[in-house]
Amino acid sequence: MTEQKINLRFSLLTALILLCAFSRIIPHIPNFSPLGAIGLFGAAHFSKKWQAFLIPIAATWLSDLFINNVIYAQYYPKFTWFYEGFYWQYGSYLIITLTGLGILNKINIPKVLTGTLASTAIFFLVSNFGCWIGSTTYPQNFGGLITCYVAGIPFLKGTLLGDLFYSGVLFGTFALAQYKFPVLRLANFEARN
């Protein structure tokens, strides 16, 4: 595969991820987000593993910068590089990407659906655990942890719908692009390292 083809593929993958990350500024139901899907998508399509982790996290961080410092600026008294507890969400996205590397070695609808459901579960488990740790709202015992998870259930629907929608958009759009422009195909992931 020539360098030009690889750059075109990399550029399109990155652009799709950035567009989805910034779609968070569109009004939506709580937790309806592209962030789990972009981790899976990056894991499935970037030829180098470090890109699968770095590009989705960088896109997430850039969209967070915009959201926190422009859209929600009235809630932050000074420029916010990272919001409180960001590491739990970002950690879940890294775990989602790692899971995607294992599940999506071959891309097909059942595997994308499996990855999407795993993404939703990972985000729910990690982010609610992070909410519970050190919380003054929930007791720091097993009962408090369960109470925190139960309180998070109403947000699970938005996470699942967002993961399903954005996985469909990302994987479907790129599959269509590969069909229309065969130069975007990466045969058997030969360059993945």
Coordinates of N, CA, C and O in Angstrom, one line a residue:
M1 N 0.9 -1.2 0.0 CA 0.0 0.0 0.0 C 0.9 1.2 0.0 O 1.8 1.4 0.8
T2 N 0.7 2.1 -0.9 CA 1.5 3.3 -1.0 C 1.3 4.3 0.2 O 0.2 4.2 0.8
E3 N 2.2 5.1 0.4 CA 2.1 6.1 1.5 C 0.9 7.0 1.3 O 0.3 7.4 2.3
Q4 N 0.7 7.4 0.1 CA -0.5 8.3 -0.2 C -1.8 7.6 0.1 O -2.7 8.3 0.7
K5 N -1.9 6.3 -0.1 CA -3.2 5.6 0.2 C -3.3 5.5 1.7 O -4.4 5.7 2.2
I6 N -2.2 5.3 2.4 CA -2.3 5.2 3.9 C -2.7 6.5 4.5 O -3.5 6.6 5.4
N7 N -2.1 7.6 3.9 CA -2.4 8.9 4.4 C -3.9 9.3 4.2 O -4.5 9.9 5.0
L8 N -4.4 8.9 3.0 CA -5.8 9.2 2.7 C -6.7 8.4 3.7 O -7.6 9.0 4.2
R9 N -6.4 7.2 3.9 CA -7.2 6.4 4.8 C -7.1 6.9 6.2 O -8.1 7.1 6.9
F10 N -5.9 7.2 6.7 CA -5.7 7.8 8.0 C -6.5 9.1 8.2 O -7.1 9.4 9.2
S11 N -6.4 10.0 7.2 CA -7.1 11.3 7.2 C -8.6 11.1 7.3 O -9.3 11.8 8.1
L12 N -9.2 10.2 6.5 CA -10.6 10.0 6.6 C -11.0 9.4 7.9 O -12.0 9.9 8.5
L13 N -10.3 8.4 8.4 CA -10.6 7.9 9.7 C -10.6 8.9 10.8 O -11.5 9.0 11.6
T14 N -9.6 9.7 10.8 CA -9.4 10.8 11.8 C -10.5 11.8 11.7 O -11.1 12.3 12.7
A15 N -10.9 12.2 10.4 CA -11.9 13.2 10.2 C -13.3 12.7 10.7 O -14.1 13.4 11.3
L16 N -13.6 11.4 10.4 CA -14.9 10.8 10.9 C -14.9 10.8 12.4 O -16.0 11.1 13.0
I17 N -13.8 10.5 13.1 CA -13.8 10.5 14.5 C -13.9 11.9 15.1 O -14.7 12.1 16.0
L18 N -13.3 12.8 14.5 CA -13.4 14.2 15.0 C -14.8 14.7 14.8 O -15.4 15.4 15.7
L19 N -15.4 14.5 13.6 CA -16.8 14.9 13.4 C -17.7 14.3 14.4 O -18.6 15.0 15.0
C20 N -17.6 13.0 14.7 CA -18.5 12.4 15.7 C -18.2 13.0 17.1 O -19.2 13.2 17.8
A21 N -17.0 13.2 17.4 CA -16.6 13.7 18.8 C -17.3 15.1 18.9 O -17.9 15.4 20.0
F22 N -17.2 15.9 17.9 CA -17.8 17.2 18.0 C -19.3 17.2 17.8 O -20.0 18.2 18.0
S23 N -19.9 16.1 17.4 CA -21.4 16.0 17.3 C -22.0 16.1 18.7 O -23.2 16.3 18.9
R24 N -21.2 16.0 19.8 CA -21.7 16.1 21.1 C -22.3 17.5 21.4 O -23.0 17.7 22.4
I25 N -22.0 18.5 20.6 CA -22.5 19.8 20.8 C -24.0 19.9 20.3 O -24.7 20.9 20.7
I26 N -24.4 19.0 19.6 CA -25.8 18.9 19.1 C -26.7 18.5 20.3 O -26.3 17.5 21.0
P27 N -27.8 19.2 20.6 CA -28.7 18.7 21.7 C -29.0 17.2 21.6 O -29.3 16.8 20.5
H28 N -29.0 16.6 22.7 CA -29.3 15.1 22.7 C -29.7 14.7 24.1 O -29.6 15.5 25.1
I29 N -30.3 13.5 24.2 CA -30.7 13.0 25.5 C -29.4 12.7 26.3 O -28.3 12.5 25.8
P30 N -29.5 12.6 27.6 CA -28.4 12.4 28.5 C -27.6 11.1 28.1 O -28.3 10.0 27.8
N31 N -26.3 11.2 28.0 CA -25.4 10.1 27.7 C -25.5 9.6 26.3 O -24.8 8.6 25.9
F32 N -26.2 10.2 25.4 CA -26.2 9.8 24.0 C -25.0 10.4 23.4 O -24.9 11.6 23.0
S33 N -23.9 9.6 23.3 CA -22.6 10.1 23.0 C -21.9 9.1 21.9 O -22.2 7.9 21.9
P34 N -21.0 9.7 21.1 CA -20.2 8.9 20.2 C -19.0 8.3 20.8 O -18.2 7.6 20.1
L35 N -18.7 8.6 22.0 CA -17.3 8.3 22.5 C -17.0 6.9 22.6 O -15.8 6.5 22.3
G36 N -17.9 6.0 23.0 CA -17.6 4.6 23.0 C -17.4 4.1 21.6 O -16.5 3.3 21.3
A37 N -18.3 4.5 20.7 CA -18.2 4.1 19.3 C -16.9 4.5 18.6 O -16.3 3.8 17.8
I38 N -16.4 5.7 18.9 CA -15.2 6.1 18.2 C -14.0 5.3 18.7 O -13.0 5.1 18.0
G39 N -14.0 4.8 20.0 CA -13.0 3.9 20.5 C -13.0 2.6 19.7 O -12.0 2.1 19.3
L40 N -14.2 2.0 19.5 CA -14.3 0.8 18.8 C -13.9 1.0 17.3 O -13.2 0.1 16.8
F41 N -14.4 2.1 16.7 CA -14.1 2.3 15.3 C -12.6 2.5 15.1 O -12.0 1.9 14.2
G42 N -11.9 3.2 16.0 CA -10.5 3.4 15.9 C -9.7 2.1 16.0 O -8.8 1.8 15.3
A43 N -10.2 1.2 17.0 CA -9.6 -0.1 17.2 C -9.7 -1.0 16.0 O -8.8 -1.7 15.6
A44 N -10.9 -0.9 15.3 CA -11.1 -1.7 14.1 C -10.4 -1.3 12.9 O -10.0 -2.1 12.1
H45 N -10.1 0.0 12.8 CA -9.6 0.5 11.5 C -8.2 1.1 11.4 O -7.6 1.1 10.3
F46 N -7.7 1.6 12.5 CA -6.4 2.2 12.4 C -5.3 1.1 12.3 O -5.4 0.0 12.9
S47 N -4.4 1.3 11.4 CA -3.4 0.2 11.1 C -2.4 0.1 12.2 O -1.8 -1.0 12.4
K48 N -2.2 1.1 13.0 CA -1.3 1.0 14.1 C -2.0 1.1 15.5 O -2.9 2.0 15.6
K49 N -1.7 0.3 16.4 CA -2.5 0.3 17.7 C -2.4 1.6 18.4 O -3.4 2.0 19.0
W50 N -1.2 2.2 18.4 CA -1.1 3.5 19.1 C -2.1 4.5 18.6 O -2.6 5.4 19.3
Q51 N -2.4 4.5 17.3 CA -3.3 5.4 16.7 C -4.8 5.1 17.1 O -5.6 6.0 17.4
A52 N -5.0 3.8 17.3 CA -6.4 3.4 17.8 C -6.7 3.9 19.2 O -7.8 4.2 19.5
F53 N -5.6 4.1 20.0 CA -5.8 4.7 21.3 C -5.8 6.2 21.3 O -6.6 6.9 21.9
L54 N -4.8 6.7 20.6 CA -4.5 8.2 20.7 C -5.5 9.0 20.0 O -6.0 10.0 20.5
I55 N -5.9 8.7 18.8 CA -6.8 9.5 18.0 C -8.2 9.7 18.6 O -8.6 10.8 18.8
P56 N -8.9 8.6 19.1 CA -10.1 8.8 19.7 C -10.0 9.6 21.1 O -10.9 10.4 21.3
I57 N -9.0 9.3 21.8 CA -8.8 10.1 23.1 C -8.5 11.5 22.8 O -9.1 12.4 23.5
A58 N -7.7 11.8 21.8 CA -7.4 13.2 21.5 C -8.7 13.9 21.0 O -8.9 15.1 21.3
A59 N -9.5 13.2 20.2 CA -10.7 13.8 19.7 C -11.7 14.1 20.9 O -12.4 15.1 20.9
T60 N -11.7 13.2 21.8 CA -12.6 13.3 23.0 C -12.1 14.5 23.8 O -12.9 15.4 24.2
W61 N -10.8 14.6 24.0 CA -10.3 15.7 24.8 C -10.5 17.1 24.1 O -10.9 18.1 24.7
L62 N -10.3 17.2 22.8 CA -10.6 18.4 22.0 C -12.0 18.8 22.1 O -12.4 20.0 22.4
S63 N -12.9 17.8 22.0 CA -14.4 18.2 22.1 C -14.7 18.6 23.6 O -15.5 19.5 23.8
D64 N -14.0 17.9 24.6 CA -14.2 18.4 26.0 C -13.8 19.8 26.2 O -14.4 20.6 26.9
L65 N -12.6 20.2 25.6 CA -12.1 21.5 25.7 C -13.2 22.5 25.2 O -13.5 23.5 25.9
F66 N -13.7 22.2 24.1 CA -14.7 23.1 23.5 C -16.0 23.2 24.3 O -16.5 24.2 24.7
I67 N -16.5 22.0 24.7 CA -17.7 21.9 25.5 C -17.6 22.6 26.8 O -18.4 23.4 27.3
N68 N -16.5 22.3 27.5 CA -16.3 22.9 28.9 C -16.0 24.4 28.9 O -16.4 25.1 29.8
N69 N -15.3 24.9 27.9 CA -14.8 26.2 27.9 C -15.6 27.2 27.0 O -15.4 28.4 27.0
V70 N -16.5 26.6 26.2 CA -17.4 27.5 25.3 C -18.8 27.3 25.7 O -19.5 28.2 26.2
I71 N -19.3 26.1 25.6 CA -20.7 25.8 25.8 C -21.1 25.9 27.3 O -22.1 26.5 27.6
Y72 N -20.2 25.3 28.2 CA -20.5 25.4 29.6 C -19.6 26.3 30.3 O -19.3 26.1 31.5
A73 N -19.1 27.3 29.7 CA -18.1 28.2 30.3 C -18.6 28.8 31.6 O -17.8 29.1 32.5
Q74 N -19.9 29.1 31.7 CA -20.4 29.7 32.9 C -20.3 28.8 34.1 O -20.3 29.3 35.3
Y75 N -20.1 27.5 34.0 CA -19.9 26.6 35.1 C -18.4 26.4 35.5 O -18.2 25.8 36.5
Y76 N -17.5 26.9 34.7 CA -16.1 26.8 35.0 C -15.5 28.2 35.1 O -15.5 28.9 34.1
P77 N -15.0 28.6 36.3 CA -14.5 30.0 36.5 C -13.3 30.3 35.7 O -13.0 31.5 35.4
K78 N -12.5 29.3 35.3 CA -11.3 29.6 34.5 C -11.2 28.5 33.5 O -11.9 27.5 33.5
F79 N -10.3 28.6 32.5 CA -10.1 27.7 31.5 C -9.9 26.3 32.0 O -9.1 26.1 32.9
T80 N -10.6 25.3 31.5 CA -10.6 24.0 32.0 C -9.9 23.0 31.0 O -10.5 22.8 29.9
W81 N -8.8 22.5 31.4 CA -8.1 21.6 30.6 C -8.7 20.2 30.7 O -8.8 19.4 29.8
F82 N -9.0 19.8 32.0 CA -9.6 18.5 32.3 C -10.7 18.7 33.4 O -10.4 19.5 34.3
Y83 N -11.8 18.1 33.3 CA -12.9 18.2 34.3 C -12.6 17.2 35.4 O -11.8 16.3 35.2
E84 N -13.2 17.5 36.5 CA -13.0 16.6 37.7 C -13.5 15.2 37.3 O -14.6 15.0 36.8
G85 N -12.7 14.2 37.6 CA -13.0 12.8 37.4 C -12.9 12.4 36.0 O -13.4 11.3 35.6
F86 N -12.3 13.2 35.1 CA -12.2 12.8 33.7 C -11.5 11.5 33.5 O -11.8 10.8 32.5
Y87 N -10.6 11.1 34.3 CA -9.8 9.9 34.2 C -10.7 8.6 34.2 O -10.3 7.6 33.6
W88 N -11.8 8.7 34.9 CA -12.7 7.5 34.9 C -13.3 7.3 33.5 O -13.4 6.2 32.9
Q89 N -13.8 8.4 32.9 CA -14.4 8.3 31.6 C -13.3 8.0 30.5 O -13.5 7.1 29.7
Y90 N -12.2 8.7 30.6 CA -11.1 8.4 29.6 C -10.6 7.0 29.8 O -10.3 6.3 28.8
G91 N -10.5 6.5 31.0 CA -10.1 5.2 31.3 C -11.0 4.2 30.7 O -10.6 3.2 30.1
S92 N -12.4 4.4 30.7 CA -13.3 3.5 30.1 C -13.2 3.5 28.6 O -13.3 2.5 28.0
Y93 N -12.9 4.7 28.0 CA -12.7 4.7 26.6 C -11.4 3.9 26.1 O -11.5 3.3 25.1
L94 N -10.4 4.0 26.9 CA -9.2 3.2 26.6 C -9.5 1.7 26.8 O -9.0 0.9 25.9
I95 N -10.3 1.3 27.8 CA -10.7 -0.1 27.9 C -11.6 -0.5 26.7 O -11.4 -1.6 26.2
I96 N -12.4 0.4 26.3 CA -13.3 0.1 25.2 C -12.4 -0.2 23.9 O -12.7 -1.1 23.1
T97 N -11.4 0.7 23.7 CA -10.5 0.5 22.6 C -9.8 -0.8 22.6 O -9.7 -1.5 21.6
L98 N -9.3 -1.1 23.8 CA -8.6 -2.4 24.0 C -9.5 -3.6 23.7 O -9.2 -4.6 23.0
T99 N -10.8 -3.5 24.2 CA -11.8 -4.5 23.9 C -12.0 -4.6 22.4 O -12.1 -5.7 21.8
G100 N -12.1 -3.5 21.8 CA -12.3 -3.4 20.3 C -11.2 -4.1 19.5 O -11.4 -4.8 18.5
L101 N -10.0 -3.9 20.0 CA -8.9 -4.6 19.4 C -9.0 -6.1 19.4 O -8.6 -6.8 18.5
G102 N -9.6 -6.6 20.5 CA -9.8 -8.1 20.6 C -11.0 -8.6 19.9 O -10.9 -9.6 19.2
I103 N -12.1 -7.8 19.9 CA -13.3 -8.3 19.3 C -13.3 -8.1 17.8 O -13.8 -8.9 17.0
L104 N -12.8 -6.9 17.3 CA -13.0 -6.5 15.9 C -11.8 -6.8 15.1 O -11.4 -6.0 14.2
N105 N -11.2 -8.0 15.2 CA -10.1 -8.4 14.4 C -10.6 -8.7 12.9 O -9.9 -8.6 12.0
K106 N -11.9 -8.9 12.8 CA -12.6 -9.0 11.6 C -13.9 -8.2 11.7 O -14.6 -8.4 12.7
I107 N -14.2 -7.4 10.8 CA -15.3 -6.5 11.0 C -16.5 -7.1 10.3 O -16.5 -7.3 9.1
N108 N -17.6 -7.3 11.1 CA -18.9 -7.8 10.5 C -19.9 -7.3 11.5 O -19.6 -6.9 12.6
I109 N -21.2 -7.4 11.2 CA -22.2 -6.9 12.0 C -22.3 -7.5 13.4 O -22.4 -6.8 14.4
P110 N -22.2 -8.8 13.5 CA -22.3 -9.4 14.8 C -21.1 -8.9 15.7 O -21.4 -8.7 16.9
K111 N -19.9 -8.8 15.2 CA -18.8 -8.4 16.0 C -18.9 -6.9 16.4 O -18.6 -6.5 17.5
V112 N -19.4 -6.1 15.5 CA -19.6 -4.7 15.8 C -20.7 -4.5 16.9 O -20.6 -3.8 17.8
L113 N -21.8 -5.3 16.7 CA -22.8 -5.3 17.7 C -22.3 -5.8 19.1 O -22.6 -5.1 20.1
T114 N -21.5 -6.8 19.1 CA -20.9 -7.3 20.3 C -20.0 -6.2 21.0 O -20.1 -6.0 22.2
G115 N -19.2 -5.6 20.2 CA -18.3 -4.5 20.6 C -19.1 -3.4 21.2 O -18.8 -2.8 22.2
T116 N -20.2 -3.0 20.5 CA -21.1 -1.9 21.0 C -21.7 -2.2 22.3 O -21.7 -1.4 23.2
L117 N -22.2 -3.4 22.5 CA -22.8 -3.8 23.8 C -21.8 -3.8 24.9 O -22.0 -3.4 26.0
A118 N -20.6 -4.3 24.5 CA -19.5 -4.3 25.5 C -19.1 -2.9 25.9 O -18.8 -2.6 27.0
S119 N -19.1 -2.0 24.9 CA -18.7 -0.6 25.1 C -19.7 0.0 26.1 O -19.3 0.7 27.0
T120 N -21.0 -0.2 25.9 CA -22.0 0.3 26.8 C -21.8 -0.2 28.3 O -21.8 0.5 29.2
A121 N -21.5 -1.5 28.4 CA -21.3 -2.1 29.7 C -20.1 -1.6 30.4 O -20.1 -1.3 31.6
I122 N -19.0 -1.5 29.6 CA -17.7 -1.0 30.2 C -17.9 0.5 30.7 O -17.5 0.8 31.8
F123 N -18.5 1.3 29.8 CA -18.7 2.7 30.3 C -19.5 2.8 31.5 O -19.2 3.5 32.5
F124 N -20.6 2.0 31.6 CA -21.5 2.0 32.7 C -20.8 1.6 34.0 O -20.9 2.3 35.0
L125 N -20.1 0.5 33.9 CA -19.4 -0.1 35.1 C -18.3 0.9 35.5 O -18.2 1.1 36.7
V126 N -17.4 1.3 34.6 CA -16.3 2.2 35.0 C -16.7 3.5 35.5 O -16.3 4.0 36.5
S127 N -17.6 4.2 34.8 CA -18.0 5.6 35.1 C -18.8 5.6 36.4 O -18.6 6.5 37.2
N128 N -19.6 4.7 36.6 CA -20.4 4.7 37.9 C -19.5 4.3 39.1 O -19.7 4.8 40.2
F129 N -18.5 3.4 38.9 CA -17.6 3.1 39.9 C -16.8 4.3 40.3 O -16.6 4.6 41.4
G130 N -16.4 5.1 39.3 CA -15.7 6.4 39.5 C -16.5 7.4 40.2 O -16.0 8.1 41.1
C131 N -17.8 7.4 40.0 CA -18.8 8.3 40.7 C -18.9 7.9 42.1 O -18.9 8.7 43.0
W132 N -18.8 6.6 42.4 CA -19.0 6.1 43.8 C -17.7 6.3 44.6 O -17.8 6.7 45.8
I133 N -16.5 6.1 44.0 CA -15.2 6.2 44.8 C -15.1 7.6 45.3 O -15.2 8.6 44.6
G134 N -15.0 7.7 46.6 CA -14.8 9.0 47.3 C -16.0 9.9 47.3 O -15.9 11.1 47.7
S135 N -17.2 9.3 47.0 CA -18.4 10.1 46.9 C -18.9 10.4 48.3 O -18.7 9.6 49.2
T136 N -19.5 11.6 48.5 CA -20.1 11.9 49.7 C -21.6 11.6 49.6 O -22.3 11.6 50.6
T137 N -22.1 11.3 48.4 CA -23.5 11.0 48.2 C -23.8 9.5 48.5 O -24.8 9.2 49.0
Y138 N -22.8 8.6 48.1 CA -23.0 7.2 48.3 C -22.1 6.7 49.4 O -20.9 7.0 49.4
P139 N -22.6 5.9 50.3 CA -21.7 5.3 51.3 C -20.6 4.5 50.7 O -20.8 3.9 49.6
Q140 N -19.4 4.5 51.3 CA -18.2 3.8 50.8 C -18.2 2.4 51.2 O -17.3 1.9 51.9
N141 N -19.3 1.7 50.8 CA -19.4 0.2 51.1 C -20.1 -0.4 49.9 O -20.5 0.3 49.0
F142 N -20.2 -1.7 50.0 CA -20.8 -2.5 48.8 C -22.2 -2.0 48.5 O -22.6 -1.8 47.4
G143 N -23.0 -1.7 49.6 CA -24.4 -1.2 49.4 C -24.4 0.1 48.7 O -25.2 0.4 47.9
G144 N -23.4 1.0 49.1 CA -23.3 2.3 48.4 C -22.9 2.2 46.9 O -23.5 2.9 46.1
L145 N -22.1 1.2 46.6 CA -21.7 1.0 45.2 C -22.9 0.5 44.4 O -23.2 1.0 43.3
I146 N -23.7 -0.4 45.0 CA -24.9 -0.9 44.3 C -25.9 0.2 44.1 O -26.5 0.3 43.0
T147 N -26.0 1.0 45.1 CA -27.0 2.2 45.0 C -26.5 3.1 43.9 O -27.3 3.6 43.2
C148 N -25.2 3.3 43.8 CA -24.7 4.2 42.7 C -25.0 3.6 41.4 O -25.4 4.3 40.4
Y149 N -24.8 2.3 41.2 CA -25.1 1.6 39.9 C -26.6 1.7 39.6 O -27.0 2.0 38.5
V150 N -27.4 1.5 40.6 CA -28.9 1.6 40.4 C -29.2 3.0 40.0 O -30.1 3.2 39.1
A151 N -28.6 4.0 40.6 CA -28.9 5.4 40.2 C -28.5 5.7 38.8 O -29.0 6.6 38.1
G152 N -27.5 5.0 38.3 CA -27.0 5.2 36.9 C -27.8 4.5 35.8 O -27.7 4.8 34.7
I153 N -28.7 3.6 36.2 CA -29.5 2.9 35.3 C -30.3 3.8 34.3 O -30.3 3.5 33.1
P154 N -30.9 4.9 34.8 CA -31.7 5.7 33.8 C -30.8 6.3 32.7 O -31.3 6.6 31.6
F155 N -29.5 6.4 32.9 CA -28.6 7.0 31.9 C -28.1 5.9 31.0 O -27.5 6.2 29.9
L156 N -28.3 4.6 31.3 CA -27.8 3.5 30.5 C -28.5 3.5 29.1 O -27.8 3.2 28.1
K157 N -29.7 3.8 29.1 CA -30.5 3.9 27.8 C -29.8 4.8 26.8 O -29.6 4.5 25.7
G158 N -29.5 6.0 27.3 CA -28.8 7.0 26.4 C -27.5 6.5 25.9 O -27.1 6.7 24.7
T159 N -26.7 5.9 26.8 CA -25.4 5.3 26.4 C -25.5 4.3 25.4 O -24.8 4.3 24.3
L160 N -26.5 3.3 25.6 CA -26.7 2.3 24.6 C -27.1 2.8 23.3 O -26.6 2.4 22.2
L161 N -28.1 3.7 23.3 CA -28.6 4.3 22.0 C -27.5 5.1 21.3 O -27.4 5.0 20.1
G162 N -26.7 5.8 22.0 CA -25.6 6.5 21.4 C -24.6 5.6 20.8 O -24.1 5.8 19.7
D163 N -24.2 4.6 21.6 CA -23.2 3.6 21.1 C -23.7 2.9 19.8 O -23.0 2.7 18.8
L164 N -25.0 2.5 19.8 CA -25.6 1.8 18.6 C -25.7 2.8 17.4 O -25.2 2.4 16.3
F165 N -26.1 4.0 17.7 CA -26.3 5.0 16.6 C -24.9 5.3 16.0 O -24.7 5.2 14.8
Y166 N -24.0 5.7 16.8 CA -22.7 6.1 16.3 C -21.9 5.0 15.7 O -21.1 5.2 14.8
S167 N -22.0 3.8 16.3 CA -21.3 2.7 15.7 C -21.9 2.4 14.3 O -21.1 2.2 13.3
G168 N -23.2 2.5 14.2 CA -23.8 2.3 12.8 C -23.3 3.4 11.9 O -23.0 3.1 10.7
V169 N -23.3 4.6 12.3 CA -22.9 5.7 11.4 C -21.4 5.6 11.0 O -21.1 5.6 9.8
L170 N -20.5 5.3 12.0 CA -19.1 5.3 11.7 C -18.8 4.0 10.9 O -18.1 4.2 9.8
F171 N -19.2 2.9 11.3 CA -18.8 1.6 10.6 C -19.5 1.6 9.2 O -18.9 1.2 8.2
G172 N -20.8 2.1 9.2 CA -21.5 2.1 7.9 C -21.0 3.1 6.9 O -20.8 2.8 5.7
T173 N -20.6 4.3 7.4 CA -20.1 5.3 6.5 C -18.7 4.9 5.9 O -18.5 5.0 4.7
F174 N -17.9 4.3 6.8 CA -16.6 3.9 6.3 C -16.7 2.7 5.4 O -15.9 2.6 4.4
A175 N -17.6 1.8 5.7 CA -17.8 0.6 4.8 C -18.2 1.1 3.4 O -17.8 0.6 2.4
L176 N -19.1 2.0 3.4 CA -19.6 2.6 2.1 C -18.5 3.3 1.4 O -18.3 3.1 0.2
A177 N -17.7 4.0 2.1 CA -16.5 4.7 1.5 C -15.5 3.7 0.9 O -15.0 3.9 -0.2
Q178 N -15.3 2.6 1.6 CA -14.4 1.6 1.1 C -14.9 0.9 -0.1 O -14.2 0.5 -1.0
Y179 N -16.3 0.7 -0.2 CA -16.9 0.1 -1.3 C -16.8 1.0 -2.5 O -16.4 0.6 -3.6
K180 N -17.0 2.3 -2.3 CA -16.9 3.3 -3.4 C -15.5 3.6 -3.8 O -15.2 3.9 -5.0
F181 N -14.6 3.6 -2.9 CA -13.2 4.0 -3.1 C -12.3 2.9 -2.6 O -11.8 2.9 -1.4
P182 N -12.0 1.8 -3.4 CA -11.2 0.7 -2.9 C -9.8 1.0 -2.4 O -9.3 0.3 -1.6
V183 N -9.3 2.2 -2.7 CA -8.0 2.7 -2.2 C -8.0 2.8 -0.7 O -7.0 2.7 -0.1
L184 N -9.2 2.9 -0.1 CA -9.3 3.0 1.4 C -9.2 1.7 2.1 O -9.1 1.6 3.3
R185 N -9.2 0.6 1.4 CA -9.2 -0.7 2.0 C -7.8 -1.0 2.5 O -6.8 -0.7 1.9
L186 N -7.7 -1.7 3.6 CA -6.4 -2.2 4.2 C -6.5 -3.7 4.2 O -7.1 -4.3 5.1
A187 N -5.9 -4.3 3.3 CA -6.0 -5.8 3.1 C -5.4 -6.5 4.3 O -4.3 -6.4 4.6
N188 N -6.3 -7.3 5.0 CA -6.0 -8.2 6.1 C -5.2 -7.5 7.2 O -4.5 -8.2 7.9
F189 N -5.3 -6.2 7.3 CA -4.6 -5.5 8.4 C -3.1 -5.8 8.4 O -2.5 -5.8 9.5
E190 N -2.5 -5.9 7.3 CA -1.1 -6.2 7.2 C -0.2 -5.2 7.8 O 0.9 -5.5 8.3
A191 N -0.6 -4.0 7.9 CA 0.2 -2.9 8.5 C 0.0 -2.7 10.0 O 0.7 -1.9 10.6
R192 N -1.0 -3.4 10.6 CA -1.3 -3.3 12.0 C -0.1 -3.7 12.8 O 0.4 -4.8 12.7
N193 N 0.3 -2.9 13.7 CA 1.4 -3.2 14.6 C 1.3 -2.5 15.9 O 0.5 -1.7 16.2

